[in-house]
């Protein structure tokens, strides 16, 4: 029987699991007016100090089906 050597060095770099699942965007959400999961549109609602707030809207009836605050750390720049 032939013995195969397995390499312990993996040349494929993989991101850390925490970074890999850091940010998700919804593609479908449940709409209470349409009574089913529907494709959504993402709309910037507010720019807050802690991040940007987005609203998810149903593509069929424009009902609000959810919201999300994107907390990306950005450098603060002041204009004087």
Tab-separated table of C-alpha atoms in Angstrom:
chain	number	residue	atom	x	y	z
A	1	UNK	CA	0.000	0.000	0.000
A	2	UNK	CA	1.325	3.461	-0.930
A	3	UNK	CA	1.784	6.057	1.746
A	4	UNK	CA	0.993	9.652	0.798
A	5	UNK	CA	2.591	12.525	2.583
A	6	UNK	CA	0.266	15.270	3.752
A	7	UNK	CA	1.554	18.789	3.962
A	8	UNK	CA	1.166	20.725	7.183
A	9	UNK	CA	1.804	24.057	5.446
A	10	UNK	CA	-1.326	25.407	3.860
A	11	UNK	CA	-0.571	28.000	1.218
A	12	UNK	CA	-4.214	29.083	1.089
A	13	UNK	CA	-4.771	32.065	3.354
A	14	UNK	CA	-8.174	32.160	4.962
A	15	UNK	CA	-9.619	35.108	6.854
A	16	UNK	CA	-10.329	34.656	10.534
A	17	UNK	CA	-13.845	33.385	11.148
A	18	UNK	CA	-14.815	36.548	13.036
A	19	UNK	CA	-13.903	38.712	10.031
A	20	UNK	CA	-15.559	36.345	7.593
A	21	UNK	CA	-19.023	36.752	9.133
A	22	UNK	CA	-18.638	40.376	10.191
A	23	UNK	CA	-21.201	41.922	7.848
A	24	UNK	CA	-24.309	40.444	6.255
A	25	UNK	CA	-26.771	42.071	3.876
A	26	UNK	CA	-30.287	40.701	3.584
A	27	UNK	CA	-31.583	39.689	0.154
A	28	UNK	CA	-35.095	38.630	1.200
A	29	UNK	CA	-37.166	39.418	4.288
A	30	UNK	CA	-40.730	38.641	5.365
A	31	UNK	CA	-43.249	41.342	4.428
A	32	UNK	CA	-46.334	41.459	6.660
A	33	UNK	CA	-48.386	43.169	3.947
A	34	UNK	CA	-47.470	40.680	1.162
A	35	UNK	CA	-47.558	37.721	3.631
A	36	UNK	CA	-44.384	36.142	2.202
A	37	UNK	CA	-40.609	36.533	1.966
A	38	UNK	CA	-39.848	39.113	-0.704
A	39	UNK	CA	-36.764	40.724	-2.267
A	40	UNK	CA	-35.834	43.960	-0.535
A	41	UNK	CA	-34.307	47.345	-1.311
A	42	UNK	CA	-31.754	48.854	1.062
A	43	UNK	CA	-32.128	52.610	1.682
A	44	UNK	CA	-29.841	54.870	3.719
A	45	UNK	CA	-32.075	56.362	6.393
A	46	UNK	CA	-29.795	58.249	8.816
A	47	UNK	CA	-26.130	58.966	9.404
A	48	UNK	CA	-25.609	58.624	13.156
A	49	UNK	CA	-22.470	59.059	15.309
A	50	UNK	CA	-22.402	55.289	15.921
A	51	UNK	CA	-22.886	54.387	12.252
A	52	UNK	CA	-25.195	54.547	9.258
A	53	UNK	CA	-28.796	53.373	9.668
A	54	UNK	CA	-30.343	51.566	6.705
A	55	UNK	CA	-33.985	50.670	6.150
A	56	UNK	CA	-35.063	47.570	4.236
A	57	UNK	CA	-38.135	48.035	2.008
A	58	UNK	CA	-40.285	45.443	0.218
A	59	UNK	CA	-39.733	45.677	-3.551
A	60	UNK	CA	-43.415	44.964	-4.254
A	61	UNK	CA	-45.304	47.268	-1.867
A	62	UNK	CA	-42.533	49.494	-0.365
A	63	UNK	CA	-43.475	48.448	3.183
A	64	UNK	CA	-40.654	48.811	5.731
A	65	UNK	CA	-39.566	45.273	6.673
A	66	UNK	CA	-36.524	46.008	8.842
A	67	UNK	CA	-33.553	48.197	9.613
A	68	UNK	CA	-29.837	47.864	10.290
A	69	UNK	CA	-27.105	50.073	11.756
A	70	UNK	CA	-23.786	49.633	9.970
A	71	UNK	CA	-21.146	50.260	12.646
A	72	UNK	CA	-18.005	50.623	10.546
A	73	UNK	CA	-15.282	52.530	12.331
A	74	UNK	CA	-14.301	55.537	10.270
A	75	UNK	CA	-11.717	58.158	11.152
A	76	UNK	CA	-13.289	61.380	12.348
A	77	UNK	CA	-12.225	64.425	10.380
A	78	UNK	CA	-13.018	67.946	11.480
A	79	UNK	CA	-13.206	70.892	9.124
A	80	UNK	CA	-12.307	74.161	10.819
